[in-house]
mmCIF file of C-alpha atoms in Angstrom:
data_model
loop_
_atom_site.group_PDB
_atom_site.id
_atom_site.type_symbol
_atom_site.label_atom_id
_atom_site.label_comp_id
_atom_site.label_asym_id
_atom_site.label_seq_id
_atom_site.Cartn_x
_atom_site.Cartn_y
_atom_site.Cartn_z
ATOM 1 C CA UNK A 1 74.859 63.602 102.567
ATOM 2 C CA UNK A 2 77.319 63.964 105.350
ATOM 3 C CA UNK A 3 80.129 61.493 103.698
ATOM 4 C CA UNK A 4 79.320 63.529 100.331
ATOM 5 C CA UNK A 5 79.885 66.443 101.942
ATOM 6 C CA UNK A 6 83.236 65.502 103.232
ATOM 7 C CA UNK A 7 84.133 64.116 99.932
ATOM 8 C CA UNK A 8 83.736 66.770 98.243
ATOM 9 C CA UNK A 9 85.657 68.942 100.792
ATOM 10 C CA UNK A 10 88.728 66.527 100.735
ATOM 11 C CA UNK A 11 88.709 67.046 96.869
ATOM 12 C CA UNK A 12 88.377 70.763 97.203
ATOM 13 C CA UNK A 13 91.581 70.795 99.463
ATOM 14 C CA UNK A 14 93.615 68.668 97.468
ATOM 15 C CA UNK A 15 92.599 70.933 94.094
ATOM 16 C CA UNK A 16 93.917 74.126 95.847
ATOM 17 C CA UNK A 17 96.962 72.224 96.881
ATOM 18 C CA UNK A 18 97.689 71.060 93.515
ATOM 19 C CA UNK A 19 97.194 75.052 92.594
ATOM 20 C CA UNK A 20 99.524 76.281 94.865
ATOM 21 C CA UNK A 21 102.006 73.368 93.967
ATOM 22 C CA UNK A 22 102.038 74.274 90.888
ATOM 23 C CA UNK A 23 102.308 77.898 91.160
ATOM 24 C CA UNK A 24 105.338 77.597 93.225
ATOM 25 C CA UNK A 25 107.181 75.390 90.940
ATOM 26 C CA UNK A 26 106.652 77.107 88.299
ATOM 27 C CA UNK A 27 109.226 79.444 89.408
ATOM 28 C CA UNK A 28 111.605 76.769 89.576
ATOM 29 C CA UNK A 29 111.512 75.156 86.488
ATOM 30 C CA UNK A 30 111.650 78.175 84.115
ATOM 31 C CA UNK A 31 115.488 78.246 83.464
ATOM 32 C CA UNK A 32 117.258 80.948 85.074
ATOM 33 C CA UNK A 33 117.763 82.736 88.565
ATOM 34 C CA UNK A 34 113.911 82.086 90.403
ATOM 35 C CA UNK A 35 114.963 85.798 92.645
ATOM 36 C CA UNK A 36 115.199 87.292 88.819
ATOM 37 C CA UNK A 37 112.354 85.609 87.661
ATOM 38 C CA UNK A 38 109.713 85.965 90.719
ATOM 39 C CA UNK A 39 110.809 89.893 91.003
ATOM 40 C CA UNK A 40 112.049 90.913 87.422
ATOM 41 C CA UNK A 41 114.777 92.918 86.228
ATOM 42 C CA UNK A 42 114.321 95.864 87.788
ATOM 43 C CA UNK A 43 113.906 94.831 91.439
ATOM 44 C CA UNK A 44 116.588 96.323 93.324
ATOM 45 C CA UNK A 45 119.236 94.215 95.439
ATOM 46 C CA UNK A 46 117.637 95.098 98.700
ATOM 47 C CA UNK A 47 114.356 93.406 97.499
ATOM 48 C CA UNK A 48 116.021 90.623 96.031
ATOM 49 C CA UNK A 49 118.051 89.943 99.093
ATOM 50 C CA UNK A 50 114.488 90.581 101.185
ATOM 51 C CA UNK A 51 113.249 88.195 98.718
ATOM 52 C CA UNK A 52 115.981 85.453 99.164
ATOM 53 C CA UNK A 53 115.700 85.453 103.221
ATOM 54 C CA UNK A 54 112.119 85.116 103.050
ATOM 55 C CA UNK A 55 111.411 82.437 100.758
ATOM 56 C CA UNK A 56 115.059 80.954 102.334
ATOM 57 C CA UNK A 57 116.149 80.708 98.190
ATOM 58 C CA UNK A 58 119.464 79.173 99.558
ATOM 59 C CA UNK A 59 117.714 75.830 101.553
ATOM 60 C CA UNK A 60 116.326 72.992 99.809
ATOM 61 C CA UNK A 61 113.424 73.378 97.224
ATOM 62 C CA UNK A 62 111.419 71.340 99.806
ATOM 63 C CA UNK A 63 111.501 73.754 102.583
ATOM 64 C CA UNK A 64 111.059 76.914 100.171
ATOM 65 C CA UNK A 65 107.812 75.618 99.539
ATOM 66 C CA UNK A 66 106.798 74.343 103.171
ATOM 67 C CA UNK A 67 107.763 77.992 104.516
ATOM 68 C CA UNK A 68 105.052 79.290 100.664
ATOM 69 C CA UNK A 69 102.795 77.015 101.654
ATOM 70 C CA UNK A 70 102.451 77.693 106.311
ATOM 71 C CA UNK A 71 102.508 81.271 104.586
ATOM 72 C CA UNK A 72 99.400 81.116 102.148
ATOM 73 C CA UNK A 73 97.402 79.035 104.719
ATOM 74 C CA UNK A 74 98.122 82.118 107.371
ATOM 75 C CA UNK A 75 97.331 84.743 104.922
ATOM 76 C CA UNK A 76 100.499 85.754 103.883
ATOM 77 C CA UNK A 77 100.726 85.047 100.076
ATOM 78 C CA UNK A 78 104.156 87.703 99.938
ATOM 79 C CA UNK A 79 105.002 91.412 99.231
ATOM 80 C CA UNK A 80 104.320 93.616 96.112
ATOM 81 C CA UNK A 81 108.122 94.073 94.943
ATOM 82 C CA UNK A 82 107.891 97.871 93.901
ATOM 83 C CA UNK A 83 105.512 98.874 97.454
ATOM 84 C CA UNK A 84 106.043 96.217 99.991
ATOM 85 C CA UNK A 85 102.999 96.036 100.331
ATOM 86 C CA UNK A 86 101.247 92.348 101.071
ATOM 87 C CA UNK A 87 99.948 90.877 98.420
ATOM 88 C CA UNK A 88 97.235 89.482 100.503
ATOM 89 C CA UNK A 89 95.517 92.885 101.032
ATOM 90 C CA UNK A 90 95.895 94.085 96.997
ATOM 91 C CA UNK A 91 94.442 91.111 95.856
ATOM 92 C CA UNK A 92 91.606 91.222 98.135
ATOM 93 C CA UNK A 93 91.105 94.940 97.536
ATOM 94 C CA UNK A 94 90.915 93.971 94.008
ATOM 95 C CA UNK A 95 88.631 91.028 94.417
ATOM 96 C CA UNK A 96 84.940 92.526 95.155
ATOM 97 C CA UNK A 97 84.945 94.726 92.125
ATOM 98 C CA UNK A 98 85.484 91.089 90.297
ATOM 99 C CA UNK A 99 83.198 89.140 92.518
ATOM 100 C CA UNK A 100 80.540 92.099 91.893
ATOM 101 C CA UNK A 101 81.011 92.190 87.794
ATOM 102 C CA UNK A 102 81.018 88.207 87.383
ATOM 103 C CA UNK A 103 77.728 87.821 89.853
ATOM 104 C CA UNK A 104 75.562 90.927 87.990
ATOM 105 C CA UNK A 105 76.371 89.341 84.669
ATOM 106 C CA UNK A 106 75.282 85.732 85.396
ATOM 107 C CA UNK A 107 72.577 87.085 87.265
ATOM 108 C CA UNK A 108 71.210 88.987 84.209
ATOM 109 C CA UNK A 109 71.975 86.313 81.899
ATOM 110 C CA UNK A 110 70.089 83.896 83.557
ATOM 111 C CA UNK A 111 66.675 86.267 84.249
ATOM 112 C CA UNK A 112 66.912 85.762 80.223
ATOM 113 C CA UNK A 113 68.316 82.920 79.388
ATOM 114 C CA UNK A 114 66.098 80.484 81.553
ATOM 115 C CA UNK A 115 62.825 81.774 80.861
ATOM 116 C CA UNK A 116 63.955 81.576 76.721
ATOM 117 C CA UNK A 117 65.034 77.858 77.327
ATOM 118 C CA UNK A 118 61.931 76.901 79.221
ATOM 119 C CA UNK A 119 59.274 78.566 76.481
ATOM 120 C CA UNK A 120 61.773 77.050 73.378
ATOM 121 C CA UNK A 121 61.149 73.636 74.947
ATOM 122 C CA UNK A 122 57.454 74.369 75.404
ATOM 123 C CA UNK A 123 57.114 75.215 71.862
ATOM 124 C CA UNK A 124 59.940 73.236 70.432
ATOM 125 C CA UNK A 125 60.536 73.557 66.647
ATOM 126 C CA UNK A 126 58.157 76.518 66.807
ATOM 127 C CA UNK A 127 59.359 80.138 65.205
ATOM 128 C CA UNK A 128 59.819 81.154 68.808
ATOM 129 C CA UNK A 129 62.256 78.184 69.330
ATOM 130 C CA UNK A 130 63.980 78.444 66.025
ATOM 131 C CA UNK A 131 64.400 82.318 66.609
ATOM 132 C CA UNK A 132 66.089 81.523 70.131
ATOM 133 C CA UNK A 133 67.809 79.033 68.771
ATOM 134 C CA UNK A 134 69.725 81.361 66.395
ATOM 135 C CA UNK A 135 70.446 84.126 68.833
ATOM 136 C CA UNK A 136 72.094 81.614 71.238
ATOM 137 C CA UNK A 137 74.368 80.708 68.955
ATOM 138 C CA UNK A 138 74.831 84.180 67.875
ATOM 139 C CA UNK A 139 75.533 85.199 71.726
ATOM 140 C CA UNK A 140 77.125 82.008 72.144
ATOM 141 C CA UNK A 141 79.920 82.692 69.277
ATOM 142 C CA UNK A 142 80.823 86.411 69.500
ATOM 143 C CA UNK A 143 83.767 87.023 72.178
ATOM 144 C CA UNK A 144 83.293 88.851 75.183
ATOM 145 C CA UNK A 145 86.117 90.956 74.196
ATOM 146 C CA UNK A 146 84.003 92.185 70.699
ATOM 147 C CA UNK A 147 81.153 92.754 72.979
ATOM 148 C CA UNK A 148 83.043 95.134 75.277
ATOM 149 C CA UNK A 149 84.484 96.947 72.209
ATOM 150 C CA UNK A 150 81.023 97.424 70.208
ATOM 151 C CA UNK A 151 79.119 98.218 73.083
ATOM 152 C CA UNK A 152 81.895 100.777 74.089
ATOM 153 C CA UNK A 153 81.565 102.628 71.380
ATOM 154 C CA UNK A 154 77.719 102.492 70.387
ATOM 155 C CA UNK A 155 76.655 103.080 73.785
ATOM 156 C CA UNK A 156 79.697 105.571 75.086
ATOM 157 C CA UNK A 157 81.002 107.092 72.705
ATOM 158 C CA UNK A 158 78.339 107.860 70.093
ATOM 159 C CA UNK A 159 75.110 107.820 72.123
ATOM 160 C CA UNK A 160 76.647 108.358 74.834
ATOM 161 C CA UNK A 161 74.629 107.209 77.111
ATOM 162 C CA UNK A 162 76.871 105.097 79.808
ATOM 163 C CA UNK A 163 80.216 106.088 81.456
ATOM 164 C CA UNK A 164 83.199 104.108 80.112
ATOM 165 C CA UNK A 165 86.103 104.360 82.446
ATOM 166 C CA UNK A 166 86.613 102.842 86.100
ATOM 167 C CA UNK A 167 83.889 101.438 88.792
ATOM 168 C CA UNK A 168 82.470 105.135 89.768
ATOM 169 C CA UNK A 169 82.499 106.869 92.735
ATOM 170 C CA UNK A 170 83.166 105.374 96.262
ATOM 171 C CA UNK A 171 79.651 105.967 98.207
ATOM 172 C CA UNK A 172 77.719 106.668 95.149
ATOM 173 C CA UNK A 173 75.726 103.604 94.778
ATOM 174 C CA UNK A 174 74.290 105.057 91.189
ATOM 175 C CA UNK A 175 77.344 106.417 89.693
ATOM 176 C CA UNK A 176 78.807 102.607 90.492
ATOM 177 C CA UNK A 177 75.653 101.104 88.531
ATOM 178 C CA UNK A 178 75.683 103.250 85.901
ATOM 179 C CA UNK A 179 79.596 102.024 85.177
ATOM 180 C CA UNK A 180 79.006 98.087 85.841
ATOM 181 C CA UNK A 181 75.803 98.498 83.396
ATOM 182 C CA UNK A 182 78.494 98.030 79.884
ATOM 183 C CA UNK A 183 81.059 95.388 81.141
ATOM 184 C CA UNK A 184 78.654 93.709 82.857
ATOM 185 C CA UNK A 185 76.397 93.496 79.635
ATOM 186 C CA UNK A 186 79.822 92.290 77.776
ATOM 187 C CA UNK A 187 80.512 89.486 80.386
ATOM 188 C CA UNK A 188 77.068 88.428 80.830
ATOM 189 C CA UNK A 189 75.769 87.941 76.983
ATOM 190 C CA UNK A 190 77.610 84.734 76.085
ATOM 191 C CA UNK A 191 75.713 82.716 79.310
ATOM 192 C CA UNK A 192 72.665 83.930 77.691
ATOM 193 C CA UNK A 193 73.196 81.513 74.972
ATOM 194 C CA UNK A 194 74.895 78.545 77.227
ATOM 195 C CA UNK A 195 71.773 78.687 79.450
ATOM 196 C CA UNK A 196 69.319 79.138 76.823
ATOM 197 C CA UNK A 197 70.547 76.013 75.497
ATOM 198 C CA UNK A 198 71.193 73.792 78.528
ATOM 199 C CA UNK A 199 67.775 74.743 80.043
ATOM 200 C CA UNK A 200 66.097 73.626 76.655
ATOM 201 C CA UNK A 201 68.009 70.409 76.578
ATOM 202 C CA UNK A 202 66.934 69.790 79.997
ATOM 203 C CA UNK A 203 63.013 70.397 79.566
ATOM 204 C CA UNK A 204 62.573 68.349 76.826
ATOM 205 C CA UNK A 205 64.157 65.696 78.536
ATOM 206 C CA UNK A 206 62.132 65.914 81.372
ATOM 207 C CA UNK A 207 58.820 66.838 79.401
ATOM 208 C CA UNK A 208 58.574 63.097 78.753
ATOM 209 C CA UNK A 209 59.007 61.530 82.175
ATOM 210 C CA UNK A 210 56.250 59.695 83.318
ATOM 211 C CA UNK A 211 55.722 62.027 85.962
ATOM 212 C CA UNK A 212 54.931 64.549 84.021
ATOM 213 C CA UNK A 213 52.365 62.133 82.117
ATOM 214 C CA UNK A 214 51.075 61.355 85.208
ATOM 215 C CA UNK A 215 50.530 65.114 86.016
ATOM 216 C CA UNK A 216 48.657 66.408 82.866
ATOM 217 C CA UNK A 217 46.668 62.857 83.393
ATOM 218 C CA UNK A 218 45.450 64.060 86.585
ATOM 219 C CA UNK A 219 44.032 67.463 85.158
ATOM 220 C CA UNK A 220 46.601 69.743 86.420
ATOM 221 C CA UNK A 221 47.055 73.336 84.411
ATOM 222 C CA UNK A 222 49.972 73.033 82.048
ATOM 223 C CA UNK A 223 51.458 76.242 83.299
ATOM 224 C CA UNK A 224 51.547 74.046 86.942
ATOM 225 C CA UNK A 225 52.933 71.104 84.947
ATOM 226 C CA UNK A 226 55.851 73.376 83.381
ATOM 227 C CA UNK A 227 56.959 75.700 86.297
ATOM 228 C CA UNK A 228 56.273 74.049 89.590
ATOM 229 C CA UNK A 229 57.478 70.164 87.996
ATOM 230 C CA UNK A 230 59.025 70.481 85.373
ATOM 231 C CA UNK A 231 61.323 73.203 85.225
ATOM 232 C CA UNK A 232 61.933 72.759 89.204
ATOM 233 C CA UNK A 233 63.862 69.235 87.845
ATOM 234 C CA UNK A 234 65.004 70.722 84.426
ATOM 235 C CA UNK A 235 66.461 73.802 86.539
ATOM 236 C CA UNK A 236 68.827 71.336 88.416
ATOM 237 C CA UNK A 237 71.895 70.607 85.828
ATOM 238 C CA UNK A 238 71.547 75.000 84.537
ATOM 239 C CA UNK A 239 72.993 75.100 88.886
ATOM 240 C CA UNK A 240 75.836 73.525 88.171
ATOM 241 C CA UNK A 241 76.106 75.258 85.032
ATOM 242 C CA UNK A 242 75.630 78.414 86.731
ATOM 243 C CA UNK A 243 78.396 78.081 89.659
ATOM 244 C CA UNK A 244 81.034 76.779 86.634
ATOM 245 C CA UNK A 245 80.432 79.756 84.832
ATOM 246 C CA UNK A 246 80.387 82.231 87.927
ATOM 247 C CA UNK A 247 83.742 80.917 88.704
ATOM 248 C CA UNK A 248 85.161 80.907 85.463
ATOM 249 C CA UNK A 249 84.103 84.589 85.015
ATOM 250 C CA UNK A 250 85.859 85.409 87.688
ATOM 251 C CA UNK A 251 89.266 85.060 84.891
ATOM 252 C CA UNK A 252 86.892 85.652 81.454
ATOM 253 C CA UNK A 253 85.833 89.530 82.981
ATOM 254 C CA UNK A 254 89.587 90.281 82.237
ATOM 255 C CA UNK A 255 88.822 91.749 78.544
ATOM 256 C CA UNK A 256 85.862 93.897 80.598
ATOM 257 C CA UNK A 257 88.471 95.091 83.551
ATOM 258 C CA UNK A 258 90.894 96.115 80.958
ATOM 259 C CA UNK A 259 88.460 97.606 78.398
ATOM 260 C CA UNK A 260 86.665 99.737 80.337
ATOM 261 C CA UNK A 261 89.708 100.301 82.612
ATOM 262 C CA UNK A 262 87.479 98.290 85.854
ATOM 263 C CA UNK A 263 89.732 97.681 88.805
ATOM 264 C CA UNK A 264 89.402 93.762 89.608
ATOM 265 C CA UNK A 265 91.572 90.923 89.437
ATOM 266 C CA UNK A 266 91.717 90.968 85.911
ATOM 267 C CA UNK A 267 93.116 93.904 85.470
ATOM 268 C CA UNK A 268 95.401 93.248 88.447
ATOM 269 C CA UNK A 269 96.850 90.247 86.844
ATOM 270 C CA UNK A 270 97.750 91.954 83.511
ATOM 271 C CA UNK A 271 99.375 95.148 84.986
ATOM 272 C CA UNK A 272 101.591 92.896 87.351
ATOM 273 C CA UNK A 273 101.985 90.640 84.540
ATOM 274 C CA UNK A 274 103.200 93.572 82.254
ATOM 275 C CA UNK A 275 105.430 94.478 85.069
ATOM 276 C CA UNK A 276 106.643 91.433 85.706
ATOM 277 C CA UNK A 277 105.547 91.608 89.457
ATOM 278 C CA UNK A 278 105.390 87.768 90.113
ATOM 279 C CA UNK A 279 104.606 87.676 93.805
ATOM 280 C CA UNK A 280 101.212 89.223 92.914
ATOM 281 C CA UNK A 281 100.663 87.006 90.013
ATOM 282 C CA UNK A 282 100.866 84.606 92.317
ATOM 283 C CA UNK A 283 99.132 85.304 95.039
ATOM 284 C CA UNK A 284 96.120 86.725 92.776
ATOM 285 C CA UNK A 285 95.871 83.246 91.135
ATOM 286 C CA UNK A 286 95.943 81.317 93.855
ATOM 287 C CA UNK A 287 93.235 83.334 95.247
ATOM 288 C CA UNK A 288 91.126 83.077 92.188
ATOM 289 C CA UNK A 289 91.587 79.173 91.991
ATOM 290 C CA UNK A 290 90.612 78.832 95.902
ATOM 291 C CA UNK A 291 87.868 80.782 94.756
ATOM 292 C CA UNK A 292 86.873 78.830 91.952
ATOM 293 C CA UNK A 293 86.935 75.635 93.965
ATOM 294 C CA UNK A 294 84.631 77.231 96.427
ATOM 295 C CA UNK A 295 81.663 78.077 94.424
ATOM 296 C CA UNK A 296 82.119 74.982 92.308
ATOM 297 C CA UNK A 297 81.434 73.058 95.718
ATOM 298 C CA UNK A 298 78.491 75.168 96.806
ATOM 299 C CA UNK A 299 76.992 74.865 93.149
ATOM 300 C CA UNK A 300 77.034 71.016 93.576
ATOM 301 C CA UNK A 301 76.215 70.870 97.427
ATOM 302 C CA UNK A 302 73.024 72.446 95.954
ATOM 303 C CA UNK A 303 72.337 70.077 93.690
ATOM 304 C CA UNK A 304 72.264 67.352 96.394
ATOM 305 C CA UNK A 305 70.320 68.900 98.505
ATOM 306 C CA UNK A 306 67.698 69.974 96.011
ATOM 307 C CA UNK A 307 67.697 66.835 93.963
ATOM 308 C CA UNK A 308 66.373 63.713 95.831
ATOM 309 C CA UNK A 309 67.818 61.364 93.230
ATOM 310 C CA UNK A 310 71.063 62.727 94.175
ATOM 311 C CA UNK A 311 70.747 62.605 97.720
ATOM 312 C CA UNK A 312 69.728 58.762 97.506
ATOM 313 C CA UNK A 313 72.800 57.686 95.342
ATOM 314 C CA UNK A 314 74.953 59.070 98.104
#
């Protein structure tokens, strides 16, 4: 477990340091002047001559990036070119509202989707199952982005019954629900679907181990057979599927953010985007990736330590 463990760590470093690689060439190899191109047109010449002493734009590309890179692993991922202000501490202002809206959507979707999975398999080719089967797809093929629309209007507009714009009120833990209740509905529906599916997949796999034979020949209720065997192996591969898809919602709740007009990363990358503020591109992707990589290697730490079969291969 230990040498998995360290694995997995090593691969998780060299990820992020392919990410920030990356980022900083990018810079580089778009033709042009990188000051122009990391600030925009309309930074002024005391910013771009702040800029060019800071990331030392005169030296060799080689220690550009070694004086990025001792700066991102102290924190300091640059300055917002209109405010000065670090990027560091707008990015990470930004982040919980993300972190918050990705985590309540998965969370919903998989109170739903796992129980539908586990009873499809139960009953498989049943009405039930071919029912389910048809709204996963359904959830499965309609765009977060159509969701957020529709449900913006049906359940704001005309009924309205929900708030539409921003994350509510600072210190008013209700007025904050009642505005995460819509995007987080619009994020969340599409795993409904995914895990539907992949739990399904996964019980009727395991519904003919011999195990599980050897379970129902011993007399034991099927409801034990199915929740405390079955689904507790079946449940195993959905984890993995769970911490990919919490970390790639951390980019998909962008439509949400900008639909419903929810600060977050999101939204943070397309305004500084639109502005051509580079530095907190940047910074807010690199933060996003590092925290991609994260969950990704707590979701399969998990696994190893829940599944026995895993923890003997290692």
């Amino acid at each position: 477990m230990h040498s998995y463990l360290l694995k997995r760590l090593a691969l998780s470093v060299v990820i992020v340091l392919c990410a920030l690689l990356a980022l900083f060439l990018l810079l580089h190899l778009i033709p042009g002047d990188p000051i122009k191109i990391a600030l925009g047109p309309r930074a002024t010449p005391e910013a771009m001559a702040r800029y060019a002493e800071k990331m030392h734009v005169g030296e060799p590309i080689f220690v550009q990036f070694w004086v990025y890179f001792t700066g991102a692993l102290g924190g300091d991922l640059g300055a917002d070119v209109f405010s000065n202000r670090s990027v560091t501490t707008i990015v990470l202002e930004a982040l919980p509202y993300t972190l918050i809206l990705a985590a309540v959507s998965l969370f919903w979707a998989a109170l739903i989707g796992i129980p539908l999975g586990c009873l499809s398999a139960v009953k498989p080719n049943s009405w039930f199952d071919r029912v389910t089967g048809v709204l996963s797809v359904a959830t499965i093929a309609i765009p977060s982005f159509l969701v957020s629309i529709w449900s913006l209007l049906v359940f704001a507009v005309i009924l309205k019954w929900l708030p539409v714009i921003g994350a509510g009120d600072e210190g008013d833990f209700g007025d904050q629900v009642s505005h995460l209740i819509l995007p987080a509905f619009a994020v969340g529906l599409g795993w409904v679907g995914y895990l539907a599916r992949m739990v399904r997949a996964s019980m009727l796999e395991v519904m003919n181990e011999n195990y599980i034979r050897a379970a129902r020949a011993f007399g034991l209720q099927e409801r034990t057979v199915i929740f405390r065997y079955a689904l507790k192996v079946a449940v195993l591969p959905t984890i993995t599927l769970i911490g990919i898809g919490f970390s790639g919602l951390l980019s998909g709740t962008v439509f949400a953010e900008i639909i419903f007009t929810r600060p977050g990363v999101g939204k943070l990358i397309y305004d500084m985007v639109m502005n051509r503020n580079f530095p907190v591109v940047q910074g807010a992707v690199l933060v996003i990736t590092t925290v991609y990589v994260l969950i990704t290697l707590v979701a399969d730490l998990l696994v190893a330590w829940l599944d026995p079969r895993v923890r003997s291969s290692l």
